[in-house]
């Protein structure tokens, strides 16, 4: 008796079923996304803890193999590595916040104290710009004079919403702490978790299939780790160069703007533009000349970064075309926002190797077999 997959109508039926399922998914996209969002929201702390554990694992492994290499292999060595990795990550976050918060508070205070001069500077810039013919100067002046009053009225009228937002922020902090605790448990029990996953996979899948899945996961892990490490290194270099330039030119808000430039540089394609716009906006009200110098420097820096630094760091390790990265950034950015844009390069790399290493060889093999059968018949 012939297998079902050998029937002539089998491939067409599978394609038809996939097409119907895809159509139904698109037709009910809002309902599906709501259901998926509710499901993921219920396990948000768990998923976030898994992400924390995944990101912290290379740091713990580094300490395990480098700092504690002379210790005997055992649980104590791994526990110390995990503890030191988490403390290092927390120290980096504290240093980052310690750099940002004082600068942000200072910028808000300075903006409030010098609001009138900033508004006057802005009016003078607009008067000299090509947009002066389409701008109602009197209305803009009135808006600028009443801006602080409008802000205070807005805060007073929306105090309840502001308190709700603050409470949600507190819940987010608690959720993050819980996720960090989950990450600690996952890292500590890493060997046991991995052994349990392998045992379960071995029970439900053939060894060949399980091995293929593990190879695929290891390849994806290698791509993600390479991308994360190289991207962080690149952003640190770009932020440091930006800070050196701003210090040399005597600009204000060096720490705040340089951190913004470094963080936004993680976003492919559009990140440097976002960083330049935000940094330029912060500087333009303080010193328009500094803002212009900063924007010009950002253009030069991104040219150097794109054509010298990026190729040197990534050095073809991902092997993804710029067009595919651009498409992945647009699609994933529309679907998942900033997170989608951050992950667009590794996602494009994973899709590329799936296409070249799995889909294309299997399709070519199938085509050769069909042509061989046609020749024999």
Coordinates of C-alpha atoms in Angstrom, one line a residue:
X1 CA 0.0 0.0 0.0
X2 CA 1.4 3.4 -1.0
X3 CA 2.1 6.0 1.6
X4 CA -0.1 9.0 1.7
X5 CA 2.8 11.3 0.9
X6 CA 3.4 9.4 -2.4
X7 CA 0.0 10.2 -3.8
X8 CA -0.1 12.5 -6.8
X9 CA -2.5 14.9 -5.1
X10 CA -0.6 15.1 -1.8
X11 CA 1.6 18.1 -2.6
X12 CA -1.2 20.1 -4.0
X13 CA -3.4 19.3 -1.0
X14 CA -0.6 20.4 1.4
X15 CA -0.1 23.7 -0.5
X16 CA -3.9 24.3 -0.5
X17 CA -4.2 23.7 3.2
X18 CA -1.3 26.0 3.9
X19 CA -2.8 28.7 1.7
X20 CA -6.2 28.4 3.4
X21 CA -4.5 28.6 6.9
X22 CA -2.5 31.6 5.8
X23 CA -5.6 33.3 4.5
X24 CA -7.5 32.7 7.7
X25 CA -4.6 34.0 9.7
X26 CA -4.6 37.2 7.7
X27 CA -8.3 37.6 7.9
X28 CA -8.3 37.2 11.7
X29 CA -5.0 38.9 12.3
X30 CA -6.3 41.2 15.1
X31 CA -7.9 38.3 17.0
X32 CA -4.8 36.1 16.6
X33 CA -2.5 38.9 17.7
X34 CA -4.7 39.6 20.7
X35 CA -4.8 36.0 21.7
X36 CA -1.0 35.6 21.2
X37 CA -0.4 38.9 23.2
X38 CA -2.6 37.6 26.1
X39 CA -0.8 34.3 26.1
X40 CA 2.6 35.9 26.0
X41 CA 1.6 38.5 28.6
X42 CA 0.7 35.7 31.0
X43 CA 4.3 34.3 30.8
X44 CA 6.0 37.7 30.4
X45 CA 8.2 37.4 33.4
X46 CA 9.2 33.8 32.4
X47 CA 10.1 34.8 28.8
X48 CA 12.0 37.9 30.0
X49 CA 13.9 35.7 32.5
X50 CA 14.8 33.3 29.7
X51 CA 16.1 36.3 27.7
X52 CA 18.1 37.6 30.6
X53 CA 19.6 34.1 31.2
X54 CA 20.5 33.8 27.5
X55 CA 22.2 37.1 27.5
X56 CA 24.0 36.6 30.8
X57 CA 25.1 33.0 29.9
X58 CA 28.1 34.1 27.7
X59 CA 29.4 36.3 30.5
X60 CA 29.1 33.5 33.1
X61 CA 30.9 31.1 30.7
X62 CA 33.6 33.7 30.2
X63 CA 34.3 33.8 34.0
X64 CA 33.9 30.1 34.2
X65 CA 36.6 29.4 31.6
X66 CA 38.9 32.4 32.3
X67 CA 38.7 33.7 35.8
X68 CA 37.9 30.5 37.6
X69 CA 39.8 28.2 35.2
X70 CA 42.1 26.8 37.9
X71 CA 39.2 25.7 40.2
X72 CA 38.0 22.1 40.0
X73 CA 35.1 21.5 37.7
X74 CA 32.0 21.5 39.8
X75 CA 28.9 23.3 40.8
X76 CA 30.7 25.8 43.0
X77 CA 32.8 27.0 40.1
X78 CA 29.7 27.6 38.0
X79 CA 27.8 29.3 40.9
X80 CA 30.6 31.7 41.3
X81 CA 30.7 32.4 37.6
X82 CA 26.9 33.1 37.5
X83 CA 27.1 35.4 40.5
X84 CA 30.0 37.4 39.2
X85 CA 28.3 37.6 35.7
X86 CA 25.1 39.0 37.2
X87 CA 26.9 41.4 39.5
X88 CA 28.9 42.7 36.5
X89 CA 25.8 43.2 34.4
X90 CA 24.0 45.0 37.3
X91 CA 27.1 47.2 37.8
X92 CA 27.1 48.2 34.1
X93 CA 23.4 49.1 34.3
X94 CA 23.9 51.1 37.5
X95 CA 26.8 53.0 35.9
X96 CA 24.7 53.7 32.8
X97 CA 21.8 55.0 34.9
X98 CA 24.2 57.0 37.0
X99 CA 25.4 58.7 33.9
X100 CA 22.0 59.3 32.4
X101 CA 19.9 60.5 35.3
X102 CA 22.1 63.4 36.6
X103 CA 22.5 64.6 33.0
X104 CA 18.8 64.3 32.3
X105 CA 17.9 66.1 35.5
X106 CA 20.4 68.8 34.7
X107 CA 19.0 69.2 31.2
X108 CA 15.4 69.6 32.5
X109 CA 16.5 72.1 35.1
X110 CA 18.5 74.1 32.7
X111 CA 15.7 74.0 30.1
X112 CA 13.2 75.3 32.7
X113 CA 15.6 78.1 33.9
X114 CA 16.5 79.3 30.3
X115 CA 13.2 78.6 28.6
X116 CA 12.7 82.2 27.5
X117 CA 16.1 82.5 25.9
X118 CA 15.6 79.1 24.2
X119 CA 12.3 80.3 22.8
X120 CA 13.9 83.5 21.6
X121 CA 16.7 81.5 19.9
X122 CA 14.2 79.2 18.3
X123 CA 12.2 82.2 17.0
X124 CA 15.4 83.8 15.5
X125 CA 16.3 80.5 13.8
X126 CA 12.8 80.2 12.3
X127 CA 12.9 83.8 11.1
X128 CA 16.1 83.1 9.2
X129 CA 14.8 79.7 7.8
X130 CA 13.0 79.2 4.5
X131 CA 9.9 78.2 6.6
X132 CA 9.4 81.8 7.8
X133 CA 6.8 82.4 5.1
X134 CA 4.5 79.6 6.2
X135 CA 4.9 80.1 10.0
X136 CA 2.6 82.4 11.9
X137 CA 5.2 84.2 14.1
X138 CA 2.7 85.8 16.5
X139 CA 0.8 82.5 17.1
X140 CA 4.1 80.7 17.7
X141 CA 5.2 83.4 20.1
X142 CA 1.9 83.1 21.9
X143 CA 2.4 79.3 22.1
X144 CA 5.9 79.6 23.4
X145 CA 4.9 82.1 26.1
X146 CA 2.1 79.9 27.3
X147 CA 3.9 76.6 27.0
X148 CA 5.0 76.3 30.7
X149 CA 1.4 77.2 31.8
X150 CA 0.0 74.6 29.5
X151 CA 2.4 72.0 30.8
X152 CA 1.5 72.7 34.4
X153 CA -2.2 72.6 33.5
X154 CA -1.8 69.3 31.7
X155 CA 0.0 67.8 34.8
X156 CA -2.8 69.1 37.1
X157 CA -5.6 67.8 34.9
X158 CA -4.0 64.4 34.2
X159 CA -2.6 63.7 37.7
X160 CA -4.6 60.5 37.8
X161 CA -3.2 59.2 34.6
X162 CA 0.3 60.2 35.6
X163 CA -0.1 58.3 38.9
X164 CA -1.4 55.3 36.9
X165 CA 1.6 55.4 34.6
X166 CA 3.9 55.6 37.6
X167 CA 2.2 52.6 39.2
X168 CA 2.6 50.7 35.9
X169 CA 6.2 51.6 35.9
X170 CA 6.5 50.2 39.4
X171 CA 4.9 47.0 38.3
X172 CA 7.3 46.9 35.4
X173 CA 10.2 47.2 37.8
X174 CA 8.8 44.4 40.0
X175 CA 8.3 42.2 36.9
X176 CA 11.9 42.9 35.8
X177 CA 13.2 41.9 39.3
X178 CA 11.1 38.7 39.1
X179 CA 12.5 38.0 35.6
X180 CA 16.0 38.4 37.0
X181 CA 15.3 35.9 39.7
X182 CA 14.0 33.5 37.1
X183 CA 17.2 34.0 35.1
X184 CA 19.3 33.3 38.1
X185 CA 17.5 30.0 38.7
X186 CA 17.8 29.1 35.0
X187 CA 21.5 29.8 35.0
X188 CA 22.2 27.9 38.2
X189 CA 20.2 24.8 37.0
X190 CA 21.5 25.1 33.4
X191 CA 22.9 21.6 33.2
X192 CA 19.8 20.1 34.7
X193 CA 17.5 22.1 32.3
X194 CA 19.6 21.1 29.3
X195 CA 19.6 17.5 30.3
X196 CA 15.8 17.5 30.8
X197 CA 15.3 19.1 27.4
X198 CA 17.5 16.5 25.7
X199 CA 15.8 13.6 27.4
X200 CA 12.4 14.9 26.4
X201 CA 13.5 15.4 22.8
X202 CA 15.0 12.0 22.7
X203 CA 11.7 10.5 23.9
X204 CA 9.5 12.1 21.3
X205 CA 11.9 12.5 18.3
X206 CA 14.2 10.2 16.3
X207 CA 17.9 10.8 17.1
X208 CA 18.6 12.1 13.6
X209 CA 15.8 14.6 13.8
X210 CA 16.8 15.7 17.3
X211 CA 20.4 16.1 16.2
X212 CA 19.4 18.2 13.2
X213 CA 17.3 20.4 15.5
X214 CA 20.2 20.8 17.9
X215 CA 22.5 21.7 15.1
X216 CA 20.0 24.3 13.9
X217 CA 19.7 25.8 17.4
X218 CA 23.5 25.9 17.8
X219 CA 23.8 27.7 14.5
X220 CA 21.2 30.3 15.5
X221 CA 22.9 30.7 18.9
X222 CA 26.2 31.3 17.2
X223 CA 24.7 34.0 14.9
X224 CA 22.9 35.8 17.8
X225 CA 26.0 35.7 20.0
X226 CA 28.3 37.0 17.3
X227 CA 25.8 39.7 16.4
X228 CA 25.2 40.8 20.0
X229 CA 28.9 40.9 20.9
X230 CA 30.0 42.7 17.8
X231 CA 27.1 45.2 18.0
X232 CA 27.8 46.0 21.6
X233 CA 31.5 46.5 20.8
X234 CA 30.6 48.7 17.8
X235 CA 28.2 50.9 19.8
X236 CA 30.7 51.3 22.7
X237 CA 33.3 52.5 20.2
X238 CA 30.9 54.9 18.4
X239 CA 29.7 56.3 21.8
X240 CA 33.3 56.8 23.0
X241 CA 34.3 58.5 19.8
X242 CA 31.3 60.8 20.0
X243 CA 32.1 61.6 23.7
X244 CA 35.7 62.5 22.8
X245 CA 34.5 64.8 20.0
X246 CA 32.0 66.6 22.2
X247 CA 34.6 67.0 25.0
X248 CA 37.1 68.4 22.5
X249 CA 34.5 70.9 21.2
X250 CA 33.4 71.9 24.7
X251 CA 29.8 70.8 24.2
X252 CA 27.3 70.2 27.0
X253 CA 25.5 67.0 27.9
X254 CA 28.4 64.8 26.7
X255 CA 27.3 61.8 28.8
X256 CA 23.6 62.0 27.9
X257 CA 24.1 62.5 24.1
X258 CA 26.9 60.0 23.8
X259 CA 24.8 57.3 25.5
X260 CA 21.9 58.1 23.2
X261 CA 24.1 57.8 20.2
X262 CA 25.6 54.5 21.4
X263 CA 22.2 53.0 22.2
X264 CA 20.4 54.1 19.0
X265 CA 23.4 52.9 17.0
X266 CA 22.3 49.3 17.9
X267 CA 19.2 49.9 15.7
X268 CA 20.1 48.9 12.1
X269 CA 19.7 51.4 9.2
X270 CA 17.6 54.0 11.0
X271 CA 19.3 54.1 14.5
X272 CA 22.1 56.6 13.7
X273 CA 19.5 59.0 12.2
X274 CA 17.4 58.8 15.3
X275 CA 20.5 59.4 17.5
X276 CA 21.6 62.4 15.4
X277 CA 18.1 63.9 15.6
X278 CA 17.7 63.5 19.3
X279 CA 21.2 64.7 20.1
X280 CA 20.8 67.6 17.7
X281 CA 17.5 68.6 19.4
X282 CA 19.1 68.5 22.8
X283 CA 22.0 70.7 21.7
X284 CA 20.1 73.2 19.4
X285 CA 18.4 75.1 22.2
X286 CA 21.7 75.4 24.1
X287 CA 24.0 76.3 21.2
X288 CA 22.8 76.0 17.6
X289 CA 26.4 76.0 16.3
X290 CA 27.2 73.0 18.5
X291 CA 24.1 71.3 17.2
X292 CA 25.1 71.8 13.6
X293 CA 28.7 70.6 14.4
X294 CA 27.2 67.5 16.1
X295 CA 24.9 66.6 13.2
X296 CA 27.8 67.0 10.7
X297 CA 30.0 64.9 12.9
X298 CA 27.3 62.2 13.2
X299 CA 27.1 62.0 9.4
X300 CA 30.9 61.6 9.1
X301 CA 31.0 59.1 12.0
X302 CA 28.3 56.9 10.5
X303 CA 30.1 56.9 7.2
X304 CA 33.2 55.7 8.9
X305 CA 31.2 53.2 11.0
X306 CA 29.3 51.9 8.0
X307 CA 32.3 51.5 5.6
X308 CA 35.2 50.8 8.0
X309 CA 34.2 49.8 11.6
X310 CA 31.2 47.5 10.7
X311 CA 33.1 45.5 8.0
X312 CA 36.1 45.2 10.4
X313 CA 34.0 43.9 13.3
X314 CA 31.5 41.8 11.5
X315 CA 34.0 40.7 8.8
X316 CA 31.5 38.7 6.9
X317 CA 30.6 36.5 9.9
X318 CA 26.9 36.9 9.2
X319 CA 27.1 37.0 5.4
X320 CA 23.8 38.8 4.8
X321 CA 23.0 41.2 2.0
X322 CA 22.1 44.8 2.8
X323 CA 18.8 44.5 1.0
X324 CA 17.7 41.6 3.1
X325 CA 18.7 43.5 6.3
X326 CA 16.7 46.5 5.1
X327 CA 13.6 44.4 4.3
X328 CA 13.9 42.6 7.6
X329 CA 14.2 45.9 9.5
X330 CA 11.1 47.4 7.9
X331 CA 8.9 44.3 8.3
X332 CA 10.0 43.4 11.9
X333 CA 10.0 47.1 12.9
X334 CA 6.4 47.4 11.8
X335 CA 5.4 44.2 13.6
X336 CA 7.4 44.5 16.8
X337 CA 8.6 48.1 17.0
X338 CA 12.2 48.9 18.2
X339 CA 12.8 45.3 19.4
X340 CA 12.0 44.0 15.9
X341 CA 14.5 46.5 14.4
X342 CA 17.1 45.5 16.9
X343 CA 16.8 41.8 15.9
X344 CA 16.4 42.4 12.2
X345 CA 20.1 41.6 11.3
X346 CA 20.2 38.2 13.2
X347 CA 16.8 37.4 11.9
X348 CA 17.9 38.1 8.4
X349 CA 21.0 36.0 8.9
X350 CA 19.0 33.1 10.2
X351 CA 16.5 33.3 7.3
X352 CA 19.4 33.5 4.9
X353 CA 21.1 30.3 6.2
X354 CA 17.8 28.5 6.4
X355 CA 17.2 29.3 2.7
X356 CA 20.7 28.4 1.6
X357 CA 21.4 25.4 3.8
X358 CA 18.0 23.8 4.1
X359 CA 15.3 25.0 1.7
X360 CA 17.3 25.5 -1.5
X361 CA 19.3 22.2 -1.3
X362 CA 16.1 20.2 -0.5
X363 CA 14.2 21.9 -3.3
X364 CA 17.1 21.2 -5.8
X365 CA 17.3 17.6 -4.6
X366 CA 13.5 17.2 -5.1
X367 CA 13.7 18.7 -8.6
X368 CA 16.6 16.4 -9.6
X369 CA 14.6 13.3 -8.4
X370 CA 11.5 14.5 -10.3
X371 CA 13.6 15.0 -13.4
X372 CA 15.2 11.6 -13.0
X373 CA 11.8 9.9 -12.6
X374 CA 10.5 11.7 -15.7
X375 CA 13.5 10.6 -17.7
X376 CA 13.1 7.0 -16.6
X377 CA 9.4 7.0 -17.4

